[in-house]
Amino acid sequence: MSTVTSIREGAVTVIRFGEPPVNSLGRQTRAELAAAIAGAIQDPAVSAIVLAGNNGLFSAGADIREFGTPAMLAAPNLADLISLVESSPKPVIAAIDGTCLGGGLELSLGCHYRLASTTAKLGLPEVKIGLLPGAGGTQRLPRLIGVENALNVILGGEPVPAKLFAGTPLLSQLVDGDLLAAAVSFAAARGTDHQAGKRLPRARDRSAAGPHVEPLLIFARNTVRAAYAAYPAPLKCIDAIEAAATKSFDEGLAVERSLFIELMFTPVSKALRHAFFAERAAAKLADVPESTPLRDLKTAAVIGAGTMGSGIALTFLSAGIPVVLLETGADALERGVSRVKDVIEGQVKKGRLTPEAAHARFGLLKPTLEYADLSKADIIIEAVFEDMAVKKDVFLAIDQVAKSGAILATNTSTLNVDAIAAITSRPAEVIGTHFFSPANIMKLLEVVRGRETAPDVLATTMRLAKTLRKTAVVSGVCDGFIGNRMIEQYVRQALFMVDEGASPSEIDAAMEAFGFAMGPFRMSDLAGNDIGWHIRQRRAIERPDVVYSKVADRLCELGRFGQKTGGGWYDYRKGDRNAYPSAVVDDLIIQHRNANGMVARKIDAREIVDRLVYALVNEAALILEEGIAQRASDIDIVYLTGYGFPVYRGGPMCYADEVGLYAVVQRMNEFSRNPHGDPSFWTPAPLLARLAASSGAFNSTGARS
Ligand code: 3HC
Ligand code: NAI
């Protein structure tokens, strides 16, 4: 089916292009667009050409799915197309509606004039996928809006309201009304001017040079070196913009082209592109069609106003959804309501919310001690103590009052969602919504699909996640779901390394240098070391065969639960969240090693990183094969959005694929010869072993890499 149509309006040809949803400029669109433009140029009855996108937007840019494939370069490539537009002997006018990003904006920069609707947004987001604008954007934009503004647009990568470009050579007109009609009449007038001999304005003929360019570039380089050390693209963007200001247009284009190709094949760009598609793939359910009818979710209820319950309530309030918040006693309810109020007031103080909006938001909260008040809620989320007996009472009560068709959700982090569903008379309506702490801030939501969860309950909960601005990943039922089941192996391995000779701060430093937001010990201190302690106590009964280092138990026996008790693996000072190495802990570790006859050895950063990341990867391979996760890229998203895994490495599965699964298994075999720890730990999961043997990859299917 054709993606491009041409119609004539008097002497103006209007060419509309693009396929839903975002009019990306893939091979077919480029070819058809080039043919339509060439046809209009050749038609003697045409005096000017208008380019406009279909589907209410201009274009989101190049088709990212083509990157790294021959289709990206197939003629006409984007640069060829833009050069055809720019060299047109007849005026070409871009009519920009809605979104105009990346190669879409670059196409418009090749046009002689641009008109935009007042609601349009323009941007060059390539830096977010580890690239630079590679179709002339780094050369034309500085010539139109100056080097400083171009640096901001290109390095920021965010869409900018078209209004902000009013009065610059980037925009000839801002249109509040019928954009296409305005563009056609503008084009007719420019066609007449041009026939009368007026020269066509081209971005390439302007200059970006100026006296302030050099200090601006120095400042920009220093800033990105400090803030984005792991990302190669921002510095290359600056190099390309520098070429715009110091070289001829064609030389600058050549610089841009070669930097673009160089970046395209970096692991960082591959990882960021993987993350882009992985996030979107996670919202799709393999066996639940997109056409599944969704339930209406207009009101919510949350049971338990503790840490999680109040955070979850806040999340609904921020999305404008009224929430009933239920507690067992007036004091606990009051504490929960105060927590909600404090956060909302904090947003007013920070200028993020007006007092009126805060008042309206807080007004959506209805605190209660009565289950009867839950009877109108479309979704009820339980966030009470992590104790099956307590949850059982709560779900029996919910079952009594919830209206027919309400979704019943549990925020449990470890309990069996199927067992919780079985308490009720309607297991098909029960689902897990595993928010992360702080629930109003963390992006990740693990949506736990029970054995009997109805498809429309699942689909509705996934849509709700989007409304709440969360990134949802579906998990099956198992202990710890996707994220915490993997983190248990990671922490187990970190503790073995403490036994063997590494200090918590050496391990944290190695993981933070790898790019984690926080190493395992700082993370445990933040979450509370008592959580892991309870899990190990439970495991000692359920799985006595699983070996744990005892060093963390010794720490907990001292009451060092982490930040909340003023000490954990590190010491903490009042009013200060920094972690200070602890002499008490150093001593405890030495005593623990002596008691177990262990001679400490130096463990280098590479071994620390490999052991911890491969511990995640091996457990993830089991999770994938068991069908707990739908696809490898979902696991990557859990780790990118919930566990501080470095985004530029694409998640544990993407990273393992980049290293090569054969090499990963070889390294695991080396670790299995380590006399300490659990010898079975490093047995490769069957899926990992098979993929390694067949030169396969976790992410070869599912999200596009
Ligand atoms: N190429 C291919 N597919 C794209 C795409 C692109 N540039 N942009 C979006 N899509 C796809 C998404 O993968 C998604 O597909 P799916 O339905 O199969 O999951 C679909 O379009 C809709 O996307 P979103 O779910 O993100 O829709 P939203 O409405 O939330 O957002 C958007 C729309 C703001 C356009 C957002 O998709 C976006 O930011 N896209 C990326 C834009 C971008 O990075 N452009 C630069 C491309 S690189 C380039 O142009 C190189 C050039 O300089 C040479
Ligand atoms: P919390 O102890 O801070 O809050 C629990 C609240 O539930 C308390 O305010 C308590 O008064 C209330 N409560 C207890 N029994 C109740 C009942 N029968 N009816 C109504 N309210 C009752 O606990 P937290 O941390 O908020 O955890 C809640 C749930 O969220 C647990 O299942 C936990 O495993 C899970 N979770 C916790 C995370 C965390 O980091 N704290 C992260 C993800 C999930």
Coordinates of C-alpha atoms and ligand atoms in Angstrom, one line a residue, residues 302-312 326-329 331-333 335-336 339 371 382-387 389-391 393-394 410-415 433-439 481 484 526-527 531, ligand 2:
V302 CA -5.8 1.1 48.5
I303 CA -5.7 -1.0 51.7
G304 CA -2.9 -0.3 54.1
A305 CA -1.5 3.2 54.4
G306 CA 2.1 2.3 55.1
T307 CA 5.2 2.9 53.0
M308 CA 3.8 1.3 49.9
G309 CA 0.1 2.0 50.3
S310 CA 0.6 5.8 50.7
G311 CA 3.0 5.8 47.7
I312 CA 0.5 3.9 45.6
L326 CA -8.3 2.1 54.2
E327 CA -6.4 1.3 57.4
T328 CA -7.2 -0.7 60.5
G329 CA -6.8 2.2 63.0
D331 CA -3.5 6.5 64.0
A332 CA -2.1 4.5 61.1
L333 CA -4.6 6.1 58.8
R335 CA 0.2 8.7 59.5
G336 CA -0.5 7.5 55.9
R339 CA 2.7 11.1 54.2
Y371 CA -14.6 -1.6 54.2
E382 CA -3.9 -4.4 49.0
A383 CA -0.7 -3.2 50.5
V384 CA -0.8 -4.6 54.1
F385 CA 1.9 -6.5 56.0
E386 CA 3.7 -9.2 54.1
D387 CA 2.0 -12.0 56.0
A389 CA -2.7 -14.7 57.4
V390 CA -3.2 -10.9 57.3
K391 CA -3.6 -10.9 53.5
D393 CA -8.4 -11.7 56.2
V394 CA -8.1 -8.7 53.9
T410 CA -2.1 -7.4 45.7
N411 CA 1.2 -5.6 46.2
T412 CA 2.8 -8.6 47.7
S413 CA 6.5 -8.9 47.0
T414 CA 7.0 -12.6 47.9
L415 CA 3.7 -14.3 48.5
T433 CA 0.6 -5.2 41.1
H434 CA 4.2 -5.1 42.5
F435 CA 5.1 -1.5 42.8
F436 CA 8.7 -0.5 43.8
S437 CA 9.6 1.8 46.6
P438 CA 9.0 4.7 46.6
A439 CA 5.9 3.8 44.7
F481 CA 8.8 -12.6 40.6
N484 CA 13.7 -10.0 43.3
L526 CA 18.7 1.4 51.6
A527 CA 16.1 -1.3 51.3
I531 CA 14.3 -8.1 54.4
Ligands
NAI2 P1 4.2 -1.2 56.0 O1 4.5 -1.9 57.3 O2 4.9 0.1 55.8 O3 2.7 -0.9 55.8 C1 1.7 -1.8 56.0 C2 0.4 -1.1 56.4 O4 -0.6 -2.0 56.4 C3 0.5 -0.6 57.9 O5 0.2 0.8 57.9 C4 -0.5 -1.4 58.6 O6 -1.2 -0.6 59.6 C5 -1.5 -1.7 57.5 N1 -2.3 -2.9 57.8 C6 -1.9 -4.1 58.3 N2 -2.9 -4.9 58.4 C7 -4.0 -4.3 57.8 C8 -5.3 -4.7 57.6 N3 -5.8 -5.8 57.9 N4 -6.1 -3.8 57.0 C9 -5.7 -2.6 56.6 N5 -4.4 -2.2 56.9 C10 -3.6 -3.0 57.4 O7 4.6 -2.2 54.8 P2 5.0 -1.8 53.3 O8 6.4 -1.7 53.3 O9 4.2 -0.7 52.9 O10 4.5 -3.1 52.6 C11 3.2 -3.4 52.2 C12 3.2 -4.5 51.2 O11 4.0 -4.1 50.0 C13 3.8 -5.8 51.6 O12 3.1 -6.9 51.0 C14 5.2 -5.7 51.1 O13 5.8 -7.0 50.9 C15 5.0 -5.0 49.8 N6 6.1 -4.3 49.2 C16 6.9 -3.6 50.0 C17 8.0 -2.9 49.4 C18 8.9 -2.0 50.2 O14 10.0 -1.7 49.7 N7 8.5 -1.7 51.4 C19 8.3 -3.0 47.9 C20 7.3 -3.8 47.2 C21 6.3 -4.4 47.8

